[in-house]
């Protein structure tokens, strides 16, 4: 039987092996497995060696069959998109490793998506797989200057016209071609190319979309933005975006978790490393560094869990609440910080301030170190309807705060903590003007850097092997 994929490949006139060759190449593939195996490898012009046995499987769609070249010069946008749209449930769209990138080019007309998916076909149980889990392999490279810099454009745009079930992207690098002299988009740079966008649609959330071993880099707008729930990023790195690294903003705010990040890294972004704007998010094993606006959550958020996080030299704060407006504000936000190190932030380590909503906090094993406090009162700040649990438990360490205290509790906030270690904070261990600080044990001591074992830069993110 001729499949829908075969008809599309033939009708397009771009099948690299031709229709007969396509049919012959699909027969008698090996048993189902996600491994590329150790079969014979051959080299073709513009490509490194690849595993032929995997590419020839019946359940594998090779993008070259639709005309993709991967030579860094040919526009592969339509070929890759056609291959993905042609895949049937249970199949894998395969991008062989190439010596050069897969070029994605825009028409320059504005409001374009190089890869626009979700409107023409059902992508349930489809895997888009790059051959090798390694930096630089299978790079989808935007052609610099091919897009209209005065409008929004997207490298990969997923339209949520229906629920995506079992859609997986693995072993890919998405490069937005951001100009090297481009400033932060929120200030004086471009804000025209987003790396990955899940656009809010009729589906209403509840997707099953995963990104594994992926890098999204050099996008003039945000790297990854998810407007509905049901996305997991596992071993994913966002870097050098003009705006935010990870931007979960699920409109279906009741889903829990709306976004999951496991082993993620966000560095050198012109906005925030993590900008959690709506719904719920669960972040485990993450590293952020040198993000211009630190990391934050907004007033629409219902729950945020941050476990095993190392924030290093994030400009602004390691984490802060950013509460403006009153629409769709939950009565209570729940925020969890467990095993967190905020090191050398420019303003302060963590600020939690309710302002129109109550914030219930769980602080357990939180360390703030070497804080150059500006426009703040301390390394950790709780104010305006923010409070921890009723029990005095958990461990907090604040060391080396300049121009402030270790902890500030104000505006009727309440902090209960089990052990509080403080050392060389310029205005003392704590400032409790109109709030309450309770503790079981307080010591003027530096217990040592990173005593809670938060991740280093090399231990999380794409190709790190860390996923739990």
Coordinates of C-alpha atoms in Angstrom, one line a residue:
X1 CA 0.0 0.0 0.0
X2 CA 1.3 3.5 -0.8
X3 CA 1.3 5.6 2.3
X4 CA 0.5 9.2 2.7
X5 CA 4.2 9.9 3.2
X6 CA 5.1 8.2 0.0
X7 CA 2.5 10.2 -1.9
X8 CA 3.7 13.5 -0.5
X9 CA 7.3 12.7 -1.3
X10 CA 6.4 11.8 -4.9
X11 CA 4.1 14.7 -5.5
X12 CA 6.7 17.2 -4.2
X13 CA 9.2 16.0 -6.8
X14 CA 12.0 16.3 -4.2
X15 CA 12.5 12.7 -3.1
X16 CA 16.2 12.3 -3.1
X17 CA 16.0 8.6 -4.0
X18 CA 12.9 8.8 -6.2
X19 CA 9.7 6.9 -5.6
X20 CA 10.9 3.5 -6.6
X21 CA 14.1 3.9 -4.6
X22 CA 12.0 5.1 -1.7
X23 CA 9.8 2.0 -1.7
X24 CA 12.9 -0.3 -2.0
X25 CA 14.7 1.5 0.8
X26 CA 11.8 1.0 3.3
X27 CA 11.6 -2.8 3.2
X28 CA 12.7 -5.1 5.9
X29 CA 14.0 -2.7 8.5
X30 CA 15.4 -3.9 11.8
X31 CA 13.3 -4.3 15.0
X32 CA 12.0 -1.2 16.7
X33 CA 14.6 0.6 18.7
X34 CA 15.6 4.3 19.3
X35 CA 19.3 3.5 19.1
X36 CA 21.1 4.2 15.8
X37 CA 23.1 1.0 16.3
X38 CA 26.6 0.1 15.1
X39 CA 25.7 -0.8 11.5
X40 CA 27.8 0.1 8.4
X41 CA 28.4 3.8 7.9
X42 CA 28.9 5.6 4.6
X43 CA 29.8 9.2 3.7
X44 CA 28.0 11.3 1.2
X45 CA 28.9 14.8 -0.1
X46 CA 28.3 17.5 2.6
X47 CA 27.8 14.8 5.3
X48 CA 29.7 13.1 7.9
X49 CA 29.5 9.3 8.3
X50 CA 26.0 8.1 9.2
X51 CA 24.2 4.9 10.2
X52 CA 22.5 3.5 7.1
X53 CA 20.7 0.7 8.9
X54 CA 18.6 3.1 11.1
X55 CA 17.8 5.4 8.2
X56 CA 16.5 2.5 6.1
X57 CA 14.0 1.3 8.7
X58 CA 10.3 1.1 7.7
X59 CA 9.3 3.4 10.6
X60 CA 11.9 6.1 9.9
X61 CA 11.3 9.1 7.6
X62 CA 14.7 10.4 6.4
X63 CA 14.5 14.2 5.7
X64 CA 16.8 13.7 2.6
X65 CA 13.9 11.8 0.9
X66 CA 12.1 15.2 0.9
X67 CA 15.1 17.1 -0.4
X68 CA 17.0 18.2 2.7
X69 CA 20.7 18.6 2.0
X70 CA 22.4 19.9 5.1
X71 CA 25.1 21.8 3.3
X72 CA 24.7 25.1 5.0
X73 CA 23.7 26.8 1.7
X74 CA 20.5 25.1 0.5
X75 CA 17.2 26.2 2.2
X76 CA 16.0 23.0 3.9
X77 CA 12.9 24.5 5.5
X78 CA 10.2 23.1 3.3
X79 CA 11.9 19.7 3.1
X80 CA 12.2 19.2 6.8
X81 CA 8.6 20.5 7.4
X82 CA 7.2 18.2 4.7
X83 CA 9.0 15.2 6.3
X84 CA 7.5 15.9 9.7
X85 CA 4.1 16.5 8.3
X86 CA 4.3 13.3 6.4
X87 CA 5.3 11.1 9.4
X88 CA 2.6 8.8 10.7
X89 CA 2.0 7.9 14.4
X90 CA 4.9 5.8 15.7
X91 CA 7.4 7.0 13.1
X92 CA 10.7 8.8 13.6
X93 CA 11.7 11.8 11.4
X94 CA 15.5 11.4 11.0
X95 CA 18.0 14.2 10.5
X96 CA 21.4 12.6 9.7
X97 CA 24.4 14.4 11.1
X98 CA 25.9 16.7 8.5
X99 CA 29.2 18.5 8.2
X100 CA 27.3 21.8 7.8
X101 CA 24.0 23.0 9.1
X102 CA 20.5 22.5 7.8
X103 CA 19.7 26.0 6.6
X104 CA 16.4 27.6 7.4
X105 CA 15.6 30.7 5.3
X106 CA 12.7 33.2 5.5
X107 CA 11.0 35.1 2.7
X108 CA 11.5 38.4 4.5
X109 CA 7.7 39.1 4.5
X110 CA 7.4 39.1 8.2
X111 CA 5.3 37.0 10.7
X112 CA 6.9 33.8 9.3
X113 CA 7.7 30.4 10.7
X114 CA 10.5 28.4 9.2
X115 CA 8.9 25.2 10.5
X116 CA 5.2 25.7 11.1
X117 CA 3.4 22.6 12.5
X118 CA 0.1 21.6 14.0
X119 CA -2.3 22.9 11.4
X120 CA -2.1 20.4 8.6
X121 CA -1.6 17.0 10.2
X122 CA -1.8 15.0 13.4
X123 CA 1.7 14.8 15.0
X124 CA 0.8 12.3 17.7
X125 CA 3.5 9.8 18.7
X126 CA 6.0 11.4 16.3
X127 CA 9.8 11.7 17.1
X128 CA 12.0 14.2 15.3
X129 CA 15.5 12.8 15.9
X130 CA 18.9 14.1 15.2
X131 CA 21.5 11.4 14.6
X132 CA 24.0 12.3 17.3
X133 CA 23.6 13.6 20.8
X134 CA 26.5 16.1 20.6
X135 CA 27.1 19.9 20.5
X136 CA 26.7 21.3 17.0
X137 CA 25.4 18.1 15.4
X138 CA 22.1 18.5 13.4
X139 CA 22.0 22.3 13.6
X140 CA 19.0 24.0 12.2
X141 CA 20.5 27.4 11.3
X142 CA 18.5 30.5 10.4
X143 CA 19.9 32.4 7.5
X144 CA 21.0 35.7 8.9
X145 CA 19.2 38.7 7.4
X146 CA 16.5 36.6 5.6
X147 CA 13.7 37.6 8.0
X148 CA 11.9 40.9 8.6
X149 CA 13.6 42.3 11.7
X150 CA 10.6 44.6 12.4
X151 CA 8.1 41.8 12.9
X152 CA 7.8 38.6 14.9
X153 CA 9.2 35.4 13.3
X154 CA 9.7 31.8 14.6
X155 CA 12.1 29.0 13.9
X156 CA 9.7 26.3 15.1
X157 CA 6.1 27.2 15.7
X158 CA 3.6 24.7 17.0
X159 CA 0.0 25.7 16.6
X160 CA -2.2 24.2 19.3
X161 CA -5.2 23.6 17.1
X162 CA -5.4 20.2 18.7
X163 CA -3.7 18.3 21.5
X164 CA -0.1 17.1 20.7
X165 CA 0.2 13.6 22.2
X166 CA 3.7 12.0 22.3
X167 CA 5.5 14.6 20.1
X168 CA 9.3 14.5 20.8
X169 CA 12.2 16.5 19.5
X170 CA 15.6 15.1 20.3
X171 CA 19.3 15.8 19.6
X172 CA 18.8 19.1 17.8
X173 CA 20.4 22.6 17.9
X174 CA 18.3 25.5 16.8
X175 CA 20.3 28.6 16.0
X176 CA 18.3 31.8 15.4
X177 CA 21.1 33.7 13.6
X178 CA 21.1 36.6 16.0
X179 CA 23.4 39.4 14.9
X180 CA 26.6 39.4 17.0
X181 CA 26.2 43.1 17.9
X182 CA 22.5 42.8 18.8
X183 CA 21.6 44.2 22.2
X184 CA 19.0 42.8 24.6
X185 CA 15.6 42.9 22.9
X186 CA 13.9 44.5 25.9
X187 CA 16.4 47.4 25.6
X188 CA 17.9 48.2 22.2
X189 CA 18.1 45.0 20.3
X190 CA 16.0 43.0 17.8
X191 CA 12.9 41.2 19.0
X192 CA 12.1 39.3 15.8
X193 CA 13.1 35.6 16.0
X194 CA 11.8 33.2 18.7
X195 CA 13.4 29.8 18.7
X196 CA 10.5 27.6 19.8
X197 CA 6.9 28.7 20.2
X198 CA 3.9 26.6 21.4
X199 CA 1.1 29.0 20.4
X200 CA -2.1 29.0 22.4
X201 CA -5.0 27.5 20.4
X202 CA -8.2 25.6 20.6
X203 CA -6.6 22.6 22.3
X204 CA -6.7 24.3 25.6
X205 CA -3.5 22.6 26.9
X206 CA -2.8 19.2 28.3
X207 CA -0.2 18.3 25.7
X208 CA 2.5 15.7 25.7
X209 CA 5.4 17.5 24.1
X210 CA 9.0 16.8 25.0
X211 CA 12.4 18.3 24.0
X212 CA 15.4 16.2 24.9
X213 CA 19.1 17.0 24.3
X214 CA 18.3 20.2 22.5
X215 CA 20.1 23.6 22.3
X216 CA 18.2 26.8 21.4
X217 CA 20.6 29.6 20.9
X218 CA 21.2 33.1 19.3
X219 CA 17.5 34.0 18.9
X220 CA 16.9 37.7 19.0
X221 CA 13.6 37.2 20.9
X222 CA 13.1 34.4 23.4
X223 CA 14.6 30.9 23.0
X224 CA 11.6 28.8 24.2
X225 CA 8.0 30.1 24.8
X226 CA 5.2 27.7 25.8
X227 CA 1.6 29.2 26.0
X228 CA -0.2 26.0 27.0
X229 CA 0.5 23.2 29.5
X230 CA 2.1 19.8 28.9
X231 CA 5.6 20.5 27.8
X232 CA 8.7 18.9 29.3
X233 CA 12.3 20.0 28.6
X234 CA 14.9 17.4 29.6
X235 CA 18.6 18.1 29.0
X236 CA 17.9 21.4 27.2
X237 CA 20.1 24.5 27.0
X238 CA 18.9 28.0 26.1
X239 CA 21.6 30.6 25.5
X240 CA 22.3 34.0 24.1
X241 CA 18.6 34.9 23.5
X242 CA 17.7 38.6 23.1
X243 CA 14.9 38.0 25.6
X244 CA 14.1 35.1 27.8
X245 CA 15.7 31.6 27.9
X246 CA 12.6 29.6 29.1
X247 CA 9.2 31.4 29.0
X248 CA 6.4 29.1 30.2
X249 CA 3.1 31.1 30.1
X250 CA 0.4 28.5 30.0
X251 CA -3.1 30.0 29.7
X252 CA -4.7 26.9 31.1
X253 CA -3.5 27.8 34.6
X254 CA -5.1 24.9 36.5
X255 CA -2.9 22.1 35.0
X256 CA -0.2 20.9 37.4
X257 CA 2.5 20.9 36.3
X258 CA 2.0 23.0 33.3
X259 CA 5.7 23.0 32.4
X260 CA 8.5 20.7 33.6
X261 CA 12.2 21.5 33.2
X262 CA 14.6 18.7 34.2
X263 CA 18.3 19.2 33.7
X264 CA 18.1 22.6 32.0
X265 CA 20.6 25.4 31.6
X266 CA 19.9 29.0 30.7
X267 CA 22.8 31.4 30.2
X268 CA 23.8 34.8 28.7
X269 CA 20.2 35.9 27.9
X270 CA 19.1 39.5 27.4
X271 CA 16.0 39.0 29.5
X272 CA 15.5 36.4 32.2
X273 CA 16.9 32.9 32.3
X274 CA 13.5 31.6 33.5
X275 CA 10.4 33.8 33.1
X276 CA 7.5 31.9 34.5
X277 CA 4.4 33.9 33.7
X278 CA 1.3 31.7 34.2
X279 CA 0.1 28.4 35.5
X280 CA 2.5 26.0 37.2
X281 CA 6.1 24.9 36.7
X282 CA 8.3 22.3 38.2
X283 CA 12.1 22.9 37.7
X284 CA 14.6 20.3 38.8
X285 CA 18.4 20.4 38.3
X286 CA 19.0 23.7 36.7
X287 CA 21.8 26.2 36.2
X288 CA 21.5 29.8 35.2
X289 CA 24.2 32.3 34.6
X290 CA 24.6 35.9 33.4
X291 CA 21.0 36.5 32.5
X292 CA 20.4 40.2 32.4
X293 CA 17.2 40.1 34.4
X294 CA 17.9 37.1 36.6
X295 CA 14.9 34.7 37.0
X296 CA 11.3 35.6 38.0
X297 CA 7.7 34.6 38.3
X298 CA 4.6 36.7 37.7
X299 CA 1.4 37.4 39.5
X300 CA -0.6 34.9 37.3
X301 CA 1.5 32.0 38.5
X302 CA -0.2 29.5 40.8
X303 CA 2.7 27.3 41.7
X304 CA 6.4 27.3 41.2
X305 CA 8.8 24.5 42.4
X306 CA 12.5 25.0 42.1
X307 CA 14.7 22.2 43.2
X308 CA 18.5 21.9 42.8
X309 CA 19.2 25.3 41.2
X310 CA 22.5 27.1 41.0
X311 CA 22.2 30.7 39.9
X312 CA 25.6 32.2 39.2
X313 CA 26.2 35.9 38.5
X314 CA 22.7 36.5 37.3
X315 CA 22.3 40.2 36.8
X316 CA 19.4 41.4 38.9
X317 CA 18.2 38.6 41.4
X318 CA 18.5 34.9 41.4
X319 CA 14.7 34.7 41.8
X320 CA 12.1 37.5 42.3
X321 CA 8.4 37.9 42.2
X322 CA 7.2 40.4 39.7
X323 CA 3.7 41.3 40.7
X324 CA 1.9 43.9 38.6
X325 CA -1.8 44.1 37.8
X326 CA -4.7 42.4 39.3
X327 CA -6.3 40.3 36.5
X328 CA -6.6 36.6 37.0
X329 CA -4.5 36.7 40.2
X330 CA -4.8 33.6 42.4
X331 CA -5.7 34.1 46.0
X332 CA -2.6 32.2 47.0
X333 CA 0.6 31.4 45.2
X334 CA 2.7 28.4 46.3
X335 CA 6.5 28.8 45.8
X336 CA 9.1 26.1 46.7
X337 CA 12.8 26.7 46.8
X338 CA 14.7 23.6 47.8
X339 CA 18.5 23.1 47.4
X340 CA 19.1 26.5 45.9
X341 CA 22.4 28.5 45.6
X342 CA 22.3 32.1 44.4
X343 CA 25.8 33.3 44.0
X344 CA 27.0 36.8 43.2
X345 CA 23.8 38.3 42.0
X346 CA 23.8 42.1 41.2
X347 CA 20.8 43.1 43.3
X348 CA 19.8 40.4 45.8
X349 CA 19.5 36.7 46.1
X350 CA 15.7 36.1 46.4
X351 CA 12.9 38.5 46.7
X352 CA 9.3 37.4 47.5
X353 CA 6.7 40.1 47.6
X354 CA 3.0 39.4 47.5
X355 CA 1.3 42.6 46.4
X356 CA -2.3 41.6 45.5
X357 CA -1.9 37.9 46.3
X358 CA -0.7 35.8 49.3
X359 CA 2.6 33.9 48.7
X360 CA 3.1 30.7 50.6
X361 CA 6.8 29.8 50.6
X362 CA 8.7 26.6 51.3
X363 CA 12.4 27.5 51.9
X364 CA 14.6 24.5 52.6
X365 CA 18.3 24.5 52.0
X366 CA 18.7 28.0 50.5
X367 CA 22.1 29.7 50.2
X368 CA 22.8 33.2 49.1
X369 CA 26.4 34.3 48.7
X370 CA 28.3 37.4 47.9
X371 CA 25.4 39.7 47.2
X372 CA 26.0 43.3 45.9
X373 CA 22.7 44.6 47.2
X374 CA 21.3 47.6 45.3
X375 CA 17.8 48.9 45.7
X376 CA 17.1 46.2 48.2
X377 CA 17.5 45.5 51.9
X378 CA 19.1 42.1 52.2
X379 CA 20.3 38.9 50.5
X380 CA 16.8 37.3 51.0
X381 CA 13.7 39.6 51.2
X382 CA 10.2 38.6 52.2
X383 CA 7.5 41.3 52.3
X384 CA 3.8 42.0 51.6
X385 CA 1.7 38.9 52.4
X386 CA 4.6 36.5 52.0
X387 CA 5.1 33.7 54.6
X388 CA 6.7 30.4 55.1
X389 CA 5.1 27.4 56.8
X390 CA 4.1 27.5 60.5
X391 CA 6.9 25.2 61.6
X392 CA 10.5 26.5 62.2
X393 CA 12.3 24.2 59.7
X394 CA 14.7 24.2 56.8
X395 CA 18.2 25.7 56.5
X396 CA 19.1 29.1 55.2
X397 CA 22.7 30.5 54.6
X398 CA 23.4 34.1 53.8
X399 CA 27.1 35.1 53.4
X400 CA 28.8 38.3 52.3
X401 CA 25.9 40.8 51.7
X402 CA 27.1 44.3 50.8
X403 CA 24.9 47.3 51.7
X404 CA 22.3 45.2 53.4
X405 CA 21.5 42.5 55.9
X406 CA 21.3 38.8 55.6
X407 CA 17.5 38.5 55.6
X408 CA 14.9 41.3 55.5
X409 CA 11.3 40.5 56.7
X410 CA 8.9 43.4 56.2
X411 CA 5.3 44.5 55.6
X412 CA 3.7 41.8 57.8
X413 CA 5.6 38.9 56.2
X414 CA 6.5 35.9 58.4
X415 CA 9.6 33.7 58.0
X416 CA 10.0 30.6 60.1
X417 CA 13.3 28.8 59.7
X418 CA 15.1 26.0 61.5
X419 CA 18.7 26.8 61.1
X420 CA 20.0 30.3 60.0
X421 CA 23.7 30.7 59.2
X422 CA 25.0 34.2 58.5
X423 CA 28.4 35.6 58.0
X424 CA 29.9 39.0 57.1
X425 CA 26.6 40.7 56.1
X426 CA 27.2 44.4 56.2
X427 CA 24.0 45.3 58.1
X428 CA 23.9 42.2 60.3
X429 CA 22.1 38.9 60.3
X430 CA 18.6 40.2 59.7
X431 CA 16.3 43.2 59.5
X432 CA 12.7 42.6 60.8
X433 CA 11.0 46.0 60.8
X434 CA 7.4 45.2 60.3
X435 CA 7.6 41.4 59.8
X436 CA 8.4 38.4 61.9
X437 CA 11.5 36.1 61.8
X438 CA 11.5 33.0 63.9
X439 CA 14.3 30.5 64.0
X440 CA 15.4 27.5 66.2
X441 CA 19.1 28.0 65.6
X442 CA 21.2 31.0 64.4
X443 CA 25.0 31.0 64.0
X444 CA 27.5 33.6 62.9
X445 CA 29.4 31.2 60.7
X446 CA 30.2 30.4 57.0
X447 CA 29.5 26.7 56.6
X448 CA 31.2 26.6 53.2
X449 CA 30.2 27.2 49.6
X450 CA 27.5 25.1 48.0
X451 CA 26.8 22.9 51.0
X452 CA 23.6 21.7 49.4
X453 CA 25.2 20.3 46.3
X454 CA 23.5 22.3 43.6
X455 CA 24.5 21.6 39.9
X456 CA 27.5 23.1 38.1
X457 CA 27.3 24.4 34.5
X458 CA 28.6 21.2 32.9
X459 CA 26.4 18.8 34.8
X460 CA 23.0 19.9 33.4
X461 CA 21.6 21.0 30.1
X462 CA 21.9 19.5 26.6
X463 CA 24.2 16.5 26.2
X464 CA 25.1 16.4 29.9
X465 CA 23.5 13.0 30.6
X466 CA 21.8 14.4 33.7
X467 CA 18.0 13.9 33.5
X468 CA 16.8 13.1 37.0

